[in-house]
mmCIF file of C-alpha atoms in Angstrom:
data_model
loop_
_atom_site.group_PDB
_atom_site.id
_atom_site.type_symbol
_atom_site.label_atom_id
_atom_site.label_comp_id
_atom_site.label_asym_id
_atom_site.label_seq_id
_atom_site.Cartn_x
_atom_site.Cartn_y
_atom_site.Cartn_z
ATOM 1 C CA MET A 26 -19.426 -23.713 23.776
ATOM 2 C CA LYS A 27 -19.915 -20.062 22.718
ATOM 3 C CA LYS A 28 -16.642 -18.517 21.354
ATOM 4 C CA ARG A 29 -15.376 -15.305 22.791
ATOM 5 C CA PRO A 30 -14.741 -12.533 20.344
ATOM 6 C CA LEU A 31 -11.032 -11.661 19.611
ATOM 7 C CA PRO A 32 -9.772 -8.514 20.995
ATOM 8 C CA MET A 33 -9.008 -5.627 18.649
ATOM 9 C CA ASP A 34 -5.466 -5.233 20.131
ATOM 10 C CA LYS A 35 -3.842 -8.008 21.772
ATOM 11 C CA GLU A 36 -0.229 -8.407 23.071
ATOM 12 C CA PHE A 37 1.660 -11.711 22.840
ATOM 13 C CA PRO A 38 5.110 -12.491 24.555
ATOM 14 C CA LEU A 39 8.387 -11.447 22.995
ATOM 15 C CA HIS A 40 9.353 -15.042 22.748
ATOM 16 C CA SER A 41 6.189 -16.207 20.940
ATOM 17 C CA CYS A 42 4.368 -15.651 17.689
ATOM 18 C CA VAL A 43 1.197 -16.439 16.016
ATOM 19 C CA ILE A 44 1.591 -18.244 12.661
ATOM 20 C CA GLY A 45 -1.278 -19.421 10.310
ATOM 21 C CA PRO A 46 -3.490 -18.338 7.678
ATOM 22 C CA LEU A 47 -6.750 -16.342 8.613
ATOM 23 C CA SER A 48 -10.108 -18.012 8.486
ATOM 24 C CA ASP A 49 -13.365 -16.710 7.359
ATOM 25 C CA SER A 50 -16.313 -16.191 9.552
ATOM 26 C CA LYS A 51 -17.366 -19.876 9.220
ATOM 27 C CA GLY A 52 -13.915 -21.031 10.170
ATOM 28 C CA HIS A 53 -12.904 -22.193 6.676
ATOM 29 C CA ILE A 54 -9.436 -21.476 5.550
ATOM 30 C CA PRO A 55 -9.498 -19.897 2.090
ATOM 31 C CA LEU A 56 -6.123 -21.286 0.811
ATOM 32 C CA PRO A 57 -5.489 -23.789 -1.870
ATOM 33 C CA THR A 58 -2.942 -26.285 -0.908
ATOM 34 C CA ALA A 59 -1.014 -25.707 -4.076
ATOM 35 C CA PHE A 60 0.553 -22.601 -2.704
ATOM 36 C CA LEU A 61 1.087 -23.628 0.949
ATOM 37 C CA SER A 62 4.799 -24.752 0.192
ATOM 38 C CA HIS A 63 5.779 -20.998 0.422
ATOM 39 C CA LYS A 64 5.034 -18.440 3.123
ATOM 40 C CA LEU A 65 5.158 -14.703 2.397
ATOM 41 C CA CYS A 66 6.000 -11.992 4.960
ATOM 42 C CA VAL A 67 4.615 -8.654 4.195
ATOM 43 C CA ILE A 68 7.102 -6.151 5.841
ATOM 44 C CA VAL A 69 5.625 -2.792 6.332
ATOM 45 C CA PRO A 70 7.788 -0.066 7.831
ATOM 46 C CA PHE A 71 5.641 2.203 9.971
ATOM 47 C CA ARG A 72 5.299 5.419 11.956
ATOM 48 C CA ASP A 73 2.224 7.524 12.752
ATOM 49 C CA ARG A 74 0.314 6.171 9.669
ATOM 50 C CA ASP A 75 -3.004 4.837 11.449
ATOM 51 C CA GLU A 76 -5.219 6.415 8.866
ATOM 52 C CA GLU A 77 -3.448 4.668 6.009
ATOM 53 C CA LEU A 78 -3.054 1.207 8.035
ATOM 54 C CA SER A 79 -6.742 1.042 8.592
ATOM 55 C CA GLU A 80 -7.286 0.882 4.830
ATOM 56 C CA PHE A 81 -4.057 -0.986 3.909
ATOM 57 C CA ALA A 82 -4.496 -3.903 6.233
ATOM 58 C CA PRO A 83 -7.906 -5.216 5.124
ATOM 59 C CA HIS A 84 -7.202 -4.446 1.535
ATOM 60 C CA ILE A 85 -3.887 -6.227 1.377
ATOM 61 C CA SER A 86 -5.220 -9.368 3.273
ATOM 62 C CA LYS A 87 -8.221 -9.614 1.020
ATOM 63 C CA PHE A 88 -6.110 -9.196 -2.062
ATOM 64 C CA LEU A 89 -3.491 -11.971 -0.971
ATOM 65 C CA ARG A 90 -6.095 -14.411 0.145
ATOM 66 C CA LYS A 91 -7.666 -14.200 -3.413
ATOM 67 C CA GLN A 92 -4.350 -15.297 -4.825
ATOM 68 C CA GLY A 93 -4.235 -18.183 -2.377
ATOM 69 C CA ILE A 94 -1.109 -16.961 -0.698
ATOM 70 C CA ASP A 95 0.016 -18.036 2.744
ATOM 71 C CA PHE A 96 1.166 -14.714 4.325
ATOM 72 C CA TYR A 97 2.178 -13.099 7.568
ATOM 73 C CA LEU A 98 1.575 -9.202 7.881
ATOM 74 C CA LEU A 99 4.393 -7.616 9.803
ATOM 75 C CA LEU A 100 4.037 -4.045 10.912
ATOM 76 C CA MET A 101 7.639 -2.683 11.941
ATOM 77 C CA ASN A 102 6.767 0.203 14.208
ATOM 78 C CA GLN A 103 9.516 2.755 14.885
ATOM 79 C CA THR A 104 9.028 3.973 18.408
ATOM 80 C CA ASP A 105 12.290 6.019 19.154
ATOM 81 C CA ASN A 106 13.115 9.466 18.828
ATOM 82 C CA PHE A 107 15.292 9.318 15.904
ATOM 83 C CA ARG A 108 14.234 10.241 12.431
ATOM 84 C CA PHE A 109 12.396 7.625 10.408
ATOM 85 C CA ASN A 110 14.556 4.777 9.004
ATOM 86 C CA ARG A 111 12.844 2.781 6.580
ATOM 87 C CA ALA A 112 15.755 0.451 5.533
ATOM 88 C CA SER A 113 16.603 -0.381 9.176
ATOM 89 C CA LEU A 114 13.185 -1.258 9.987
ATOM 90 C CA ILE A 115 13.089 -3.669 6.846
ATOM 91 C CA ASN A 116 16.243 -5.254 8.130
ATOM 92 C CA VAL A 117 14.655 -5.810 11.446
ATOM 93 C CA GLY A 118 11.610 -7.106 9.776
ATOM 94 C CA TRP A 119 13.813 -9.689 7.943
ATOM 95 C CA LEU A 120 14.961 -10.995 11.191
ATOM 96 C CA GLU A 121 11.350 -11.112 12.428
ATOM 97 C CA SER A 122 10.221 -13.003 9.207
ATOM 98 C CA ASP A 123 12.909 -15.408 9.475
ATOM 99 C CA ARG A 124 11.749 -16.076 13.154
ATOM 100 C CA VAL A 125 8.245 -16.980 11.868
ATOM 101 C CA GLY A 126 9.200 -19.199 9.074
ATOM 102 C CA CYS A 127 8.857 -17.039 5.780
ATOM 103 C CA ASP A 128 10.865 -18.047 2.832
ATOM 104 C CA TYR A 129 10.147 -14.850 0.823
ATOM 105 C CA MET A 130 9.337 -11.212 1.687
ATOM 106 C CA VAL A 131 7.815 -8.052 0.228
ATOM 107 C CA MET A 132 8.863 -4.718 1.540
ATOM 108 C CA HIS A 133 5.514 -2.739 1.286
ATOM 109 C CA ASP A 134 4.771 0.932 1.727
ATOM 110 C CA VAL A 135 1.721 1.344 3.918
ATOM 111 C CA ASP A 136 0.196 3.999 1.520
ATOM 112 C CA LEU A 137 0.280 1.990 -1.791
ATOM 113 C CA LEU A 138 -2.499 -0.372 -2.410
ATOM 114 C CA PRO A 139 -2.540 -2.765 -5.449
ATOM 115 C CA LEU A 140 -5.909 -2.503 -7.377
ATOM 116 C CA ASN A 141 -5.372 -4.729 -10.435
ATOM 117 C CA SER A 142 -5.764 -8.453 -9.783
ATOM 118 C CA GLU A 143 -3.283 -9.367 -12.421
ATOM 119 C CA ILE A 144 -0.455 -8.359 -10.092
ATOM 120 C CA SER A 145 0.945 -11.471 -8.574
ATOM 121 C CA TYR A 146 2.519 -11.806 -5.068
ATOM 122 C CA ARG A 147 3.408 -15.344 -5.543
ATOM 123 C CA PHE A 148 6.936 -16.795 -4.941
ATOM 124 C CA PRO A 149 9.408 -15.162 -7.457
ATOM 125 C CA GLY A 150 11.860 -17.849 -7.273
ATOM 126 C CA GLU A 151 15.646 -17.593 -6.043
ATOM 127 C CA GLY A 152 17.802 -15.087 -7.876
ATOM 128 C CA VAL A 153 14.805 -12.889 -8.767
ATOM 129 C CA VAL A 154 13.941 -9.469 -7.389
ATOM 130 C CA ARG A 155 10.368 -8.538 -8.500
ATOM 131 C CA HIS A 156 9.460 -4.884 -8.399
ATOM 132 C CA ILE A 157 5.694 -4.824 -8.030
ATOM 133 C CA SER A 158 5.081 -0.915 -8.175
ATOM 134 C CA SER A 159 7.306 -0.620 -11.454
ATOM 135 C CA PRO A 160 8.042 2.771 -13.012
ATOM 136 C CA SER A 161 5.465 2.003 -15.670
ATOM 137 C CA TYR A 162 2.582 1.898 -13.049
ATOM 138 C CA HIS A 163 3.538 3.750 -9.838
ATOM 139 C CA PRO A 164 1.268 6.674 -9.564
ATOM 140 C CA LYS A 165 4.182 9.013 -8.642
ATOM 141 C CA TYR A 166 7.583 7.794 -9.531
ATOM 142 C CA SER A 167 8.918 6.800 -13.097
ATOM 143 C CA TYR A 168 12.499 7.022 -13.173
ATOM 144 C CA SER A 169 14.407 4.019 -14.578
ATOM 145 C CA LYS A 170 16.227 2.766 -11.448
ATOM 146 C CA PHE A 171 13.353 3.361 -8.980
ATOM 147 C CA ILE A 172 12.660 0.183 -7.039
ATOM 148 C CA GLY A 173 10.659 1.592 -4.194
ATOM 149 C CA GLY A 174 7.048 1.086 -3.002
ATOM 150 C CA ILE A 175 6.604 -2.759 -3.153
ATOM 151 C CA LEU A 176 9.607 -4.913 -3.777
ATOM 152 C CA MET A 177 9.535 -8.664 -3.468
ATOM 153 C CA LEU A 178 12.402 -11.164 -3.196
ATOM 154 C CA THR A 179 13.267 -14.269 -1.431
ATOM 155 C CA MET A 180 14.645 -14.266 2.325
ATOM 156 C CA ASN A 181 17.833 -16.001 0.964
ATOM 157 C CA ASP A 182 18.451 -13.224 -1.528
ATOM 158 C CA TYR A 183 17.946 -10.434 0.773
ATOM 159 C CA LYS A 184 20.416 -12.016 3.107
ATOM 160 C CA ALA A 185 22.938 -12.587 0.290
ATOM 161 C CA VAL A 186 23.123 -8.825 -0.305
ATOM 162 C CA ASN A 187 23.444 -8.064 3.427
ATOM 163 C CA GLY A 188 20.059 -6.470 3.355
ATOM 164 C CA MET A 189 19.600 -2.631 3.059
ATOM 165 C CA SER A 190 21.970 0.204 4.255
ATOM 166 C CA ASN A 191 21.339 1.451 7.832
ATOM 167 C CA LYS A 192 22.588 5.140 7.087
ATOM 168 C CA TYR A 193 19.448 6.516 5.651
ATOM 169 C CA TRP A 194 17.771 8.349 8.188
ATOM 170 C CA GLY A 195 14.872 10.375 6.936
ATOM 171 C CA TRP A 196 13.118 9.796 3.616
ATOM 172 C CA GLY A 197 14.675 8.848 0.374
ATOM 173 C CA LEU A 198 17.742 7.202 -1.314
ATOM 174 C CA GLU A 199 17.727 3.990 0.549
ATOM 175 C CA ASP A 200 16.106 2.241 -2.468
ATOM 176 C CA ASP A 201 18.524 3.643 -4.818
ATOM 177 C CA GLU A 202 21.317 2.232 -2.755
ATOM 178 C CA PHE A 203 19.562 -1.088 -2.522
ATOM 179 C CA TYR A 204 19.424 -1.187 -6.435
ATOM 180 C CA LEU A 205 23.259 -1.080 -6.338
ATOM 181 C CA ARG A 206 23.387 -4.201 -4.167
ATOM 182 C CA ILE A 207 20.904 -6.110 -6.338
ATOM 183 C CA LYS A 208 23.134 -5.247 -9.482
ATOM 184 C CA ASP A 209 26.405 -6.162 -7.621
ATOM 185 C CA ALA A 210 25.053 -9.367 -6.546
ATOM 186 C CA GLY A 211 23.993 -10.331 -10.053
ATOM 187 C CA LEU A 212 20.310 -10.785 -9.157
ATOM 188 C CA ASN A 213 17.659 -10.516 -11.833
ATOM 189 C CA LEU A 214 15.453 -7.552 -11.405
ATOM 190 C CA THR A 215 12.189 -7.850 -13.056
ATOM 191 C CA ARG A 216 9.328 -5.581 -13.382
ATOM 192 C CA VAL A 217 5.506 -5.973 -13.420
ATOM 193 C CA GLU A 218 4.497 -5.235 -16.950
ATOM 194 C CA ASN A 219 1.702 -5.903 -19.742
ATOM 195 C CA LEU A 220 -1.127 -5.154 -17.240
ATOM 196 C CA SER A 221 -4.576 -4.212 -18.538
ATOM 197 C CA SER A 222 -4.432 -1.092 -16.237
ATOM 198 C CA ASN A 223 -2.381 1.994 -16.342
ATOM 199 C CA ARG A 224 -0.597 4.429 -14.138
ATOM 200 C CA SER A 225 -3.843 5.980 -12.908
ATOM 201 C CA ASN A 226 -5.763 2.845 -11.808
ATOM 202 C CA THR A 227 -3.067 0.108 -11.061
ATOM 203 C CA PHE A 228 -2.528 1.326 -7.495
ATOM 204 C CA LEU A 229 -4.193 3.552 -5.063
ATOM 205 C CA HIS A 230 -1.883 6.039 -3.371
ATOM 206 C CA LEU A 231 -3.207 6.902 -0.005
ATOM 207 C CA HIS A 232 -2.686 10.413 1.436
ATOM 208 C CA GLY A 233 -3.816 10.660 5.082
ATOM 209 C CA ALA A 234 -4.568 14.027 6.675
ATOM 210 C CA LYS A 235 -1.692 13.586 9.048
ATOM 211 C CA ARG A 236 0.630 12.373 6.488
ATOM 212 C CA LYS A 237 4.101 13.901 6.784
ATOM 213 C CA ARG A 238 7.577 12.986 5.322
ATOM 214 C CA ASP A 239 10.680 13.423 7.068
ATOM 215 C CA TYR A 240 12.993 15.577 5.186
ATOM 216 C CA ALA A 241 15.753 17.633 6.753
ATOM 217 C CA VAL A 242 18.325 19.995 5.282
ATOM 218 C CA VAL A 243 21.912 18.288 5.512
ATOM 219 C CA THR A 244 25.315 19.411 4.514
ATOM 220 C CA LYS A 245 26.855 18.802 1.198
ATOM 221 C CA ASP A 246 29.151 16.135 2.592
ATOM 222 C CA GLN A 247 26.306 14.282 4.055
ATOM 223 C CA LYS A 248 24.356 14.267 0.811
ATOM 224 C CA ALA A 249 27.460 12.921 -1.030
ATOM 225 C CA MET A 250 27.857 10.263 1.532
ATOM 226 C CA LYS A 251 24.388 9.107 1.388
ATOM 227 C CA ARG A 252 24.520 8.573 -2.492
ATOM 228 C CA LYS A 253 27.436 6.194 -2.453
ATOM 229 C CA ARG A 254 27.332 2.378 -2.086
ATOM 230 C CA ASP A 255 27.392 1.365 1.444
ATOM 231 C CA TYR A 256 29.769 -1.524 2.084
ATOM 232 C CA ILE A 257 29.831 -1.151 5.905
ATOM 233 C CA SER A 258 26.192 -1.489 7.172
ATOM 234 C CA GLY A 259 23.352 -3.737 6.547
ATOM 235 C CA LEU A 260 21.281 -6.679 7.797
ATOM 236 C CA ASN A 261 24.257 -8.105 9.768
ATOM 237 C CA ASN A 262 24.834 -5.001 11.935
ATOM 238 C CA VAL A 263 21.472 -3.163 12.291
ATOM 239 C CA GLY A 264 21.261 -1.814 15.825
ATOM 240 C CA TYR A 265 17.774 -2.301 17.439
ATOM 241 C CA ASN A 266 15.665 -3.329 20.389
ATOM 242 C CA ILE A 267 12.172 -4.756 20.351
ATOM 243 C CA THR A 268 10.153 -3.525 23.162
ATOM 244 C CA SER A 269 6.791 -5.242 22.394
ATOM 245 C CA ARG A 270 4.904 -7.467 19.994
ATOM 246 C CA ARG A 271 1.295 -7.360 19.653
ATOM 247 C CA ILE A 272 -1.608 -8.092 17.196
ATOM 248 C CA ARG A 273 -4.018 -5.662 15.990
ATOM 249 C CA TYR A 274 -7.200 -6.561 14.124
ATOM 250 C CA PHE A 275 -8.802 -4.587 11.340
ATOM 251 C CA GLY A 276 -12.077 -6.791 10.654
ATOM 252 C CA GLU A 277 -10.458 -10.156 9.630
ATOM 253 C CA ALA A 278 -7.083 -8.858 8.891
ATOM 254 C CA ALA A 279 -4.563 -9.640 11.611
ATOM 255 C CA VAL A 280 -1.451 -7.223 11.782
ATOM 256 C CA HIS A 281 1.439 -8.399 13.665
ATOM 257 C CA VAL A 282 2.957 -5.128 15.204
ATOM 258 C CA VAL A 283 6.597 -5.119 16.384
ATOM 259 C CA ASP A 284 7.522 -2.028 18.334
ATOM 260 C CA VAL A 285 11.257 -1.306 17.514
ATOM 261 C CA GLN A 286 13.690 1.229 18.968
ATOM 262 C CA LEU A 287 16.590 1.777 16.416
ATOM 263 C CA PHE A 288 20.178 2.629 17.512
ATOM 264 C CA CYS A 289 22.157 5.406 15.813
ATOM 265 C CA ASP A 290 25.828 5.781 15.576
ATOM 266 C CA MET A 291 26.180 9.563 16.038
ATOM 267 C CA LYS A 292 29.742 9.639 14.851
ATOM 268 C CA TRP A 293 28.797 7.927 11.464
ATOM 269 C CA THR A 294 25.265 9.318 10.873
ATOM 270 C CA PRO A 295 24.813 12.429 13.275
ATOM 271 C CA TYR A 296 21.932 13.535 10.907
ATOM 272 C CA CYS A 297 19.758 10.886 12.661
ATOM 273 C CA LYS A 298 18.735 13.477 15.075
ATOM 274 C CA LEU A 299 18.669 16.571 12.726
ATOM 275 C CA PRO A 300 15.337 18.637 13.043
ATOM 276 C CA SER A 301 13.117 17.744 10.262
ATOM 277 C CA ARG A 302 11.660 20.001 7.521
ATOM 278 C CA TYR A 303 8.188 18.770 6.457
#
């Protein structure tokens, strides 16, 4: 019987999911059984980055398959009218990752592509947080406490620190606050190091034509609040609603898209609706 081609954008019910490694054009699964005891969820916070996604999805899928990693690519697509909230999307991504059976996760910017095959996405072990896009190699950020871009840890460890703060609407500072959570929990933060490449050729930093970052003018009090350790919000109280789940295909790369509407407490973070300055 002749097989029907897969659609490029296929919805699946909210109560169901699609799990399993991608096969090649001949139906062979290119995954050594030695690494199948762990499953990685790649959590990508997303809004209006289709140009970057079209490059990212096939690239990261090929990169991970070469390392023999069983992975599930999750695109957390923010569809509400609030400002972008990367941390809350990652919190919802953890809940989705738990639902599909991943035991470790990597929070991954859609505009950052690993180029050096020496960079490992294999299971980091409990109690270890692995910063893949370390300050030594990230093409843009190099300050000592930087943990943004690509950060990997186990599902258990993310839960232990109560995930990320939900108060960071707009771009910036959510990673700095998460750094404090890692330190408070006594987790071992490790960095990618001793690569044969350098800052100019370890990662490709994409810059799409429509690329914008959500900056806004906020008051002095709001800036001070945002820089403090948040003991109130996190994984346990992220407010959201999932409106749909679907699969998008980029060649052989399957991207599991989760459309998310986030909730905002206007009394606590009124700046979630501030007009943005790009």
